Amino acid sequence: MPVPKNDNVLVGFGYKDDAGVYKITGDTCLIQTVDFFTPVVDDPYTFGQIAAANALSDIYAMGGKPLTALNIACFPIKEIEKEVFNRILLGGLDKINESGAALLGGHSIDDKELKYGLSVTGVCNINEIYSNQGARPGDTLYLTKSLGTGFVVSAICTDFLSADSLNEASLSMSKLNKKASELAVSLKLPNAITDITGFGLIGHLSEMMIASSASCEINLKSLPIINGVIELIKKGINPAGTKRNRKYFSKYVRVHKGLDDNLILLAFGAETSGGLAISVPESKSEALELAFKNAGEPLFKIGNVKQKEVKDGALVYLV
Ligand code: CO
Ligand code: CO
C-alpha cells in the first residue's frame, strides 16, 4: 500500500516488526498494536487470558510498557450464552490488570464466529526501542517460553492430549511476557527482541535475521518443549499454520543431516502467545542468565547469530 512517509514514525507499515512506534514528544514514543483470534481453548476465562496476553506481548517485544487497552470482540450473540462472553472479557481484564495497563473500553459486533483480542497502546524511550533489527553476529539467542502450544491447541479435539500437557500449555500461553521484557530492558543487554507467535520459531527468527542482515544457528536439541508435544507430533498432529510456515520459510532454512524430523516440525510450529526471543552479545549473556535466574524466570539458550553467507543466503541453520 502507498503509505506516505512520516518523520515521527520510527517503526511502521512495511516493517515486519511486532508493533508500530511513533515519536510523540522528547524521548517518548508511542507503541501501538492490535491482535485478536478465535478460541484456542474451551474454557472462556482462560481463552480471554490467552488472547489478552498475546496482544500485550507485542508491546513487551518492543521493550515497551503497556498503558491502555481496548477490547475487540466478535460474538455470536444469539448462539452463545452471555455468561460465556463475560468470562472471556473477565479473563482479558485479569491480564490487562496484571500488566498495569488501564482498560478504556472497546467495541463488539455480532459475528458468526467468536473472536476476541485487544488493541494496546504503550510507551517506550526512543533510546530503548527493541525492534527485530539489531541482532549481530556473535550474539547468543535465548527463548523465554517452551515451544509446542500450536500442537496442543490442535490436539484438543483428539484423544491424544493429556490433561497435563493442556494445563502446561494454557499456563504458558496466558503468562505475560512482562517480567522477561522488563528484565532484558532494564539491563540494556539485548541487541534485538521479538516474540514467537503464528510464524513459529523459524518464521520469527527468519524475520529477525532479514531485518538484521544476519543468519542464525539453532541447536534443535536445546529447544525447550511442553511435555507431551513430541508424542502429539509422532501421532501426526500437524496444524495448518505449521504446514504453512514450513512451506513458506523452508527456503531460508538449512537442516544438518540426521536431525530428528519431529524437532524440525516443532521449530516450524505455529505458536500462540509464545515467549520472547532475545539476541544478546555473547559478552553480556552471562549477566542476562544471572538476572533471569535470580528472578526465577525461565531462559533457554537456543543458538547464536552468525554472519550471513552471501552465496548461501540462508537465514536459519538447524544443527
Ligand atoms: Co509479535
Ligand atoms: Co502480533
Short mmCIF file of C-alpha atoms and ligand atoms in Angstrom, two decimals:
data_model
loop_
_atom_site.label_atom_id
_atom_site.label_comp_id
_atom_site.label_asym_id
_atom_site.label_seq_id
_atom_site.Cartn_x
_atom_site.Cartn_y
_atom_site.Cartn_z
CA MET A 1 0.00 0.00 0.00
CA PRO A 2 1.27 3.52 -0.75
CA VAL A 3 1.71 4.67 2.85
CA PRO A 4 3.19 8.22 2.89
CA LYS A 5 6.41 8.85 4.79
CA ASN A 6 6.06 10.42 8.23
CA ASP A 7 9.14 11.53 10.16
CA ASN A 8 7.57 10.64 13.51
CA VAL A 9 7.05 7.02 12.51
CA LEU A 10 10.06 5.10 13.79
CA VAL A 11 8.70 1.62 13.15
CA GLY A 12 5.73 1.49 10.84
CA PHE A 13 3.94 -0.13 7.96
CA GLY A 14 6.28 -2.21 5.85
CA TYR A 15 8.46 -3.23 8.80
CA LYS A 16 7.75 -6.81 9.78
CA ASP A 17 8.05 -5.90 13.42
CA ASP A 18 5.86 -6.66 16.41
CA ALA A 19 4.28 -3.23 16.82
CA GLY A 20 4.35 0.28 15.40
CA VAL A 21 6.41 3.01 17.10
CA TYR A 22 5.62 6.73 16.81
CA LYS A 23 7.68 9.55 18.34
CA ILE A 24 5.40 11.94 20.25
CA THR A 25 7.48 14.34 22.30
CA GLY A 26 11.06 14.49 23.60
CA ASP A 27 12.31 10.96 24.10
CA THR A 28 8.84 9.45 24.47
CA CYS A 29 7.43 7.13 21.83
CA LEU A 30 4.01 5.55 21.47
CA ILE A 31 3.82 1.84 20.67
CA GLN A 32 0.61 0.51 19.13
CA THR A 33 -0.56 -2.98 18.31
CA VAL A 34 -3.75 -4.97 17.74
CA ASP A 35 -4.30 -8.72 17.89
CA PHE A 36 -7.35 -10.97 18.12
CA PHE A 37 -8.26 -14.55 17.24
CA THR A 38 -10.77 -17.38 17.53
CA PRO A 39 -10.79 -19.54 20.70
CA VAL A 40 -7.73 -21.73 21.25
CA VAL A 41 -9.01 -23.48 24.38
CA ASP A 42 -12.51 -24.49 25.56
CA ASP A 43 -12.56 -22.55 28.83
CA PRO A 44 -13.80 -18.98 28.14
CA TYR A 45 -11.91 -17.32 31.01
CA THR A 46 -8.62 -18.97 30.01
CA PHE A 47 -9.20 -18.02 26.37
CA GLY A 48 -9.68 -14.38 27.44
CA GLN A 49 -6.43 -14.50 29.41
CA ILE A 50 -4.53 -16.02 26.48
CA ALA A 51 -5.88 -13.56 23.88
CA ALA A 52 -5.00 -10.59 26.11
CA ALA A 53 -1.52 -11.92 27.00
CA ASN A 54 -0.91 -12.45 23.28
CA ALA A 55 -1.97 -8.90 22.36
CA LEU A 56 0.07 -7.34 25.17
CA SER A 57 3.10 -9.36 24.11
CA ASP A 58 3.83 -7.21 21.06
CA ILE A 59 4.34 -4.20 23.36
CA TYR A 60 6.73 -6.25 25.52
CA ALA A 61 8.57 -7.48 22.42
CA MET A 62 9.40 -3.84 21.57
CA GLY A 63 10.71 -3.25 25.09
CA GLY A 64 7.71 -1.07 25.95
CA LYS A 65 5.29 -0.57 28.84
CA PRO A 66 1.57 -1.03 28.10
CA LEU A 67 -0.56 1.96 29.15
CA THR A 68 -4.06 1.44 27.79
CA ALA A 69 -6.09 -1.31 26.17
CA LEU A 70 -9.36 -1.61 24.24
CA ASN A 71 -11.37 -4.82 23.86
CA ILE A 72 -12.17 -6.11 20.39
CA ALA A 73 -14.94 -8.69 20.44
CA CYS A 74 -16.84 -10.55 17.71
CA PHE A 75 -19.55 -12.56 19.45
CA PRO A 76 -22.30 -14.83 18.05
CA ILE A 77 -24.85 -13.11 20.29
CA LYS A 78 -27.82 -15.38 19.51
CA GLU A 79 -25.98 -18.69 19.74
CA ILE A 80 -23.90 -18.47 22.90
CA GLU A 81 -24.89 -17.59 26.47
CA LYS A 82 -23.98 -14.13 27.70
CA GLU A 83 -22.08 -15.66 30.62
CA VAL A 84 -19.50 -17.08 28.17
CA PHE A 85 -18.75 -13.59 26.81
CA ASN A 86 -18.50 -12.22 30.34
CA ARG A 87 -15.97 -14.90 31.26
CA ILE A 88 -13.85 -14.14 28.18
CA LEU A 89 -13.82 -10.40 28.96
CA LEU A 90 -13.01 -11.08 32.62
CA GLY A 91 -10.07 -13.29 31.62
CA GLY A 92 -8.81 -10.48 29.41
CA LEU A 93 -9.27 -7.89 32.15
CA ASP A 94 -7.33 -10.10 34.55
CA LYS A 95 -4.28 -9.91 32.25
CA ILE A 96 -4.72 -6.19 31.49
CA ASN A 97 -4.73 -5.53 35.25
CA GLU A 98 -1.65 -7.70 35.73
CA SER A 99 0.15 -5.73 33.01
CA GLY A 100 -0.61 -2.47 34.82
CA ALA A 101 -2.44 -1.06 31.79
CA ALA A 102 -5.89 0.56 32.00
CA LEU A 103 -8.86 -0.84 30.10
CA LEU A 104 -10.55 2.15 28.45
CA GLY A 105 -13.39 0.41 26.62
CA GLY A 106 -13.76 -1.44 23.38
CA HIS A 107 -16.04 -2.46 20.57
CA SER A 108 -18.11 -5.58 19.94
CA ILE A 109 -20.11 -6.80 16.96
CA ASP A 110 -22.41 -9.73 16.28
CA ASP A 111 -20.46 -12.29 14.27
CA LYS A 112 -20.93 -15.94 13.32
CA GLU A 113 -17.53 -16.88 14.68
CA LEU A 114 -16.35 -15.89 18.13
CA LYS A 115 -13.19 -13.77 18.23
CA TYR A 116 -11.54 -11.76 20.98
CA GLY A 117 -8.44 -9.67 21.47
CA LEU A 118 -7.08 -6.23 22.31
CA SER A 119 -5.73 -3.10 20.82
CA VAL A 120 -2.92 -1.96 23.13
CA THR A 121 -1.08 1.34 23.39
CA GLY A 122 2.23 1.52 25.21
CA VAL A 123 5.21 3.81 25.63
CA CYS A 124 8.94 3.45 25.40
CA ASN A 125 12.02 5.66 25.42
CA ILE A 126 13.40 6.49 21.98
CA ASN A 127 16.79 5.09 23.00
CA GLU A 128 15.30 1.82 24.22
CA ILE A 129 13.31 0.51 21.30
CA TYR A 130 13.98 -3.20 20.94
CA SER A 131 13.00 -3.96 17.38
CA ASN A 132 13.93 -7.11 15.48
CA GLN A 133 16.66 -5.23 13.57
CA GLY A 134 19.62 -5.24 15.91
CA ALA A 135 20.87 -8.85 16.08
CA ARG A 136 24.64 -9.06 15.42
CA PRO A 137 26.93 -11.96 14.50
CA GLY A 138 28.29 -13.44 17.72
CA ASP A 139 25.09 -12.81 19.69
CA THR A 140 23.63 -15.58 21.80
CA LEU A 141 19.95 -16.37 21.18
CA TYR A 142 17.57 -17.09 24.04
CA LEU A 143 13.94 -18.11 24.34
CA THR A 144 11.73 -17.46 27.39
CA LYS A 145 8.90 -19.99 26.93
CA SER A 146 8.72 -23.63 25.85
CA LEU A 147 7.54 -24.48 22.33
CA GLY A 148 4.60 -26.57 21.17
CA THR A 149 1.43 -24.60 22.07
CA GLY A 150 0.13 -24.90 18.48
CA PHE A 151 0.30 -28.69 18.58
CA VAL A 152 -1.50 -28.78 21.94
CA VAL A 153 -4.27 -26.46 20.69
CA SER A 154 -4.72 -28.61 17.57
CA ALA A 155 -4.93 -31.78 19.68
CA ILE A 156 -7.73 -30.50 21.95
CA CYS A 157 -10.44 -32.32 20.00
CA THR A 158 -8.46 -35.60 19.84
CA ASP A 159 -7.91 -38.41 22.34
CA PHE A 160 -4.14 -37.89 22.28
CA LEU A 161 -3.90 -34.84 24.54
CA SER A 162 -3.20 -35.35 28.24
CA ALA A 163 -4.63 -33.03 30.89
CA ASP A 164 -1.06 -32.23 31.99
CA SER A 165 0.00 -31.05 28.53
CA LEU A 166 -3.11 -28.89 28.16
CA ASN A 167 -2.55 -27.41 31.59
CA GLU A 168 1.12 -26.64 30.92
CA ALA A 169 0.30 -25.07 27.54
CA SER A 170 -2.57 -23.00 28.98
CA LEU A 171 -0.36 -21.62 31.74
CA SER A 172 2.36 -20.82 29.22
CA MET A 173 0.01 -19.10 26.75
CA SER A 174 -1.66 -17.00 29.45
CA LYS A 175 1.64 -15.94 31.01
CA LEU A 176 2.59 -12.32 30.28
CA ASN A 177 5.98 -11.61 28.70
CA LYS A 178 6.13 -8.65 31.11
CA LYS A 179 8.82 -9.84 33.50
CA ALA A 180 11.08 -11.21 30.78
CA SER A 181 10.82 -7.95 28.83
CA GLU A 182 11.39 -5.78 31.91
CA LEU A 183 14.45 -7.80 32.95
CA ALA A 184 16.01 -7.66 29.49
CA VAL A 185 15.27 -3.95 29.03
CA SER A 186 16.35 -2.82 32.50
CA LEU A 187 19.77 -4.40 31.94
CA LYS A 188 20.04 -2.80 28.49
CA LEU A 189 21.65 -6.04 27.33
CA PRO A 190 19.81 -7.22 24.20
CA ASN A 191 20.53 -6.20 20.63
CA ALA A 192 17.10 -7.35 19.43
CA ILE A 193 13.88 -8.85 20.78
CA THR A 194 10.81 -10.37 19.14
CA ASP A 195 8.01 -12.62 20.31
CA ILE A 196 7.26 -16.07 18.92
CA THR A 197 3.67 -16.40 17.67
CA GLY A 198 1.97 -17.59 14.48
CA PHE A 199 5.04 -17.83 12.24
CA GLY A 200 6.74 -20.13 14.75
CA LEU A 201 10.34 -20.07 15.99
CA ILE A 202 11.83 -20.36 12.50
CA GLY A 203 9.49 -17.78 10.95
CA HIS A 204 10.04 -15.11 13.58
CA LEU A 205 13.81 -15.72 13.70
CA SER A 206 13.89 -15.50 9.88
CA GLU A 207 12.25 -12.08 10.10
CA MET A 208 14.72 -11.00 12.79
CA MET A 209 17.61 -12.18 10.58
CA ILE A 210 16.24 -10.41 7.48
CA ALA A 211 15.85 -7.18 9.47
CA SER A 212 19.34 -7.62 10.97
CA SER A 213 21.10 -8.78 7.76
CA ALA A 214 22.42 -11.82 9.62
CA SER A 215 21.76 -15.54 9.94
CA CYS A 216 21.48 -17.81 12.95
CA GLU A 217 22.22 -21.32 14.09
CA ILE A 218 19.64 -23.11 16.22
CA ASN A 219 20.59 -26.14 18.27
CA LEU A 220 17.45 -28.28 17.92
CA LYS A 221 18.27 -30.45 20.93
CA SER A 222 18.37 -27.38 23.15
CA LEU A 223 14.79 -26.29 22.38
CA PRO A 224 12.51 -26.24 25.44
CA ILE A 225 9.35 -28.28 24.76
CA ILE A 226 5.99 -28.50 26.52
CA ASN A 227 5.59 -32.01 27.96
CA GLY A 228 3.84 -34.43 25.64
CA VAL A 229 4.22 -32.34 22.47
CA ILE A 230 6.70 -34.69 20.76
CA GLU A 231 4.20 -37.53 21.34
CA LEU A 232 1.49 -35.40 19.66
CA ILE A 233 3.78 -34.77 16.68
CA LYS A 234 4.50 -38.51 16.48
CA LYS A 235 0.75 -39.16 16.41
CA GLY A 236 0.53 -36.97 13.30
CA ILE A 237 -0.81 -33.72 14.80
CA ASN A 238 0.31 -31.13 12.23
CA PRO A 239 -1.61 -27.83 12.44
CA ALA A 240 -2.44 -25.94 9.24
CA GLY A 241 -0.39 -22.94 10.43
CA THR A 242 2.66 -25.17 10.93
CA LYS A 243 2.31 -26.64 7.43
CA ARG A 244 2.08 -23.11 6.00
CA ASN A 245 5.15 -22.00 7.96
CA ARG A 246 7.17 -24.97 6.71
CA LYS A 247 6.12 -24.35 3.13
CA TYR A 248 6.91 -20.64 3.25
CA PHE A 249 10.03 -20.45 5.44
CA SER A 250 11.83 -23.63 4.25
CA LYS A 251 13.66 -21.60 1.61
CA TYR A 252 15.50 -19.75 4.38
CA VAL A 253 16.42 -22.89 6.34
CA ARG A 254 19.35 -25.32 6.08
CA VAL A 255 19.00 -28.56 8.00
CA HIS A 256 22.02 -30.52 9.22
CA LYS A 257 21.95 -34.20 8.25
CA GLY A 258 20.48 -36.73 10.65
CA LEU A 259 18.30 -34.39 12.72
CA ASP A 260 15.06 -35.63 14.29
CA ASP A 261 12.18 -34.66 11.97
CA ASN A 262 9.84 -34.22 14.96
CA LEU A 263 12.11 -31.49 16.32
CA ILE A 264 12.30 -29.83 12.90
CA LEU A 265 8.48 -29.73 12.78
CA LEU A 266 8.42 -28.29 16.30
CA ALA A 267 10.71 -25.45 15.19
CA PHE A 268 8.32 -24.62 12.34
CA GLY A 269 5.31 -24.91 14.65
CA ALA A 270 2.87 -22.00 14.88
CA GLU A 271 2.80 -20.75 18.48
CA THR A 272 0.03 -18.96 20.37
CA SER A 273 1.19 -16.30 22.82
CA GLY A 274 4.74 -17.67 22.77
CA GLY A 275 7.77 -16.33 24.58
CA LEU A 276 10.35 -13.72 23.67
CA ALA A 277 13.36 -14.49 21.50
CA ILE A 278 16.23 -12.34 22.76
CA SER A 279 19.51 -11.69 20.94
CA VAL A 280 22.31 -10.69 23.32
CA PRO A 281 26.03 -10.03 22.72
CA GLU A 282 27.99 -13.04 23.96
CA SER A 283 29.92 -10.86 26.41
CA LYS A 284 26.64 -9.96 28.13
CA SER A 285 24.95 -13.35 28.01
CA GLU A 286 26.18 -14.37 31.45
CA ALA A 287 24.68 -11.23 33.02
CA LEU A 288 21.34 -11.93 31.34
CA GLU A 289 21.32 -15.55 32.51
CA LEU A 290 22.12 -14.47 36.06
CA ALA A 291 19.37 -11.83 36.11
CA PHE A 292 16.74 -14.33 34.91
CA LYS A 293 17.96 -16.95 37.34
CA ASN A 294 17.77 -14.54 40.28
CA ALA A 295 14.25 -13.52 39.25
CA GLY A 296 13.13 -17.13 38.87
CA GLU A 297 12.25 -16.51 35.20
CA PRO A 298 12.85 -19.25 32.62
CA LEU A 299 15.50 -18.55 29.97
CA PHE A 300 16.71 -21.10 27.44
CA LYS A 301 19.84 -20.72 25.30
CA ILE A 302 18.88 -21.99 21.84
CA GLY A 303 21.66 -20.90 19.49
CA ASN A 304 23.60 -17.97 18.11
CA VAL A 305 23.70 -15.33 15.42
CA LYS A 306 26.18 -15.69 12.55
CA GLN A 307 27.45 -13.69 9.62
CA LYS A 308 25.14 -14.08 6.66
CA GLU A 309 26.72 -16.10 3.87
CA VAL A 310 26.05 -14.24 0.65
CA LYS A 311 26.19 -17.31 -1.62
CA ASP A 312 24.03 -19.49 0.55
CA GLY A 313 21.53 -16.81 1.56
CA ALA A 314 20.12 -18.97 4.35
CA LEU A 315 18.77 -17.31 7.49
CA VAL A 316 18.37 -20.25 9.86
CA TYR A 317 20.69 -23.25 10.19
CA LEU A 318 19.27 -26.13 12.18
CA VAL A 319 22.07 -28.14 13.79
CO CO B 1 4.90 -10.19 17.79
CO CO B 2 1.03 -9.60 16.77
#
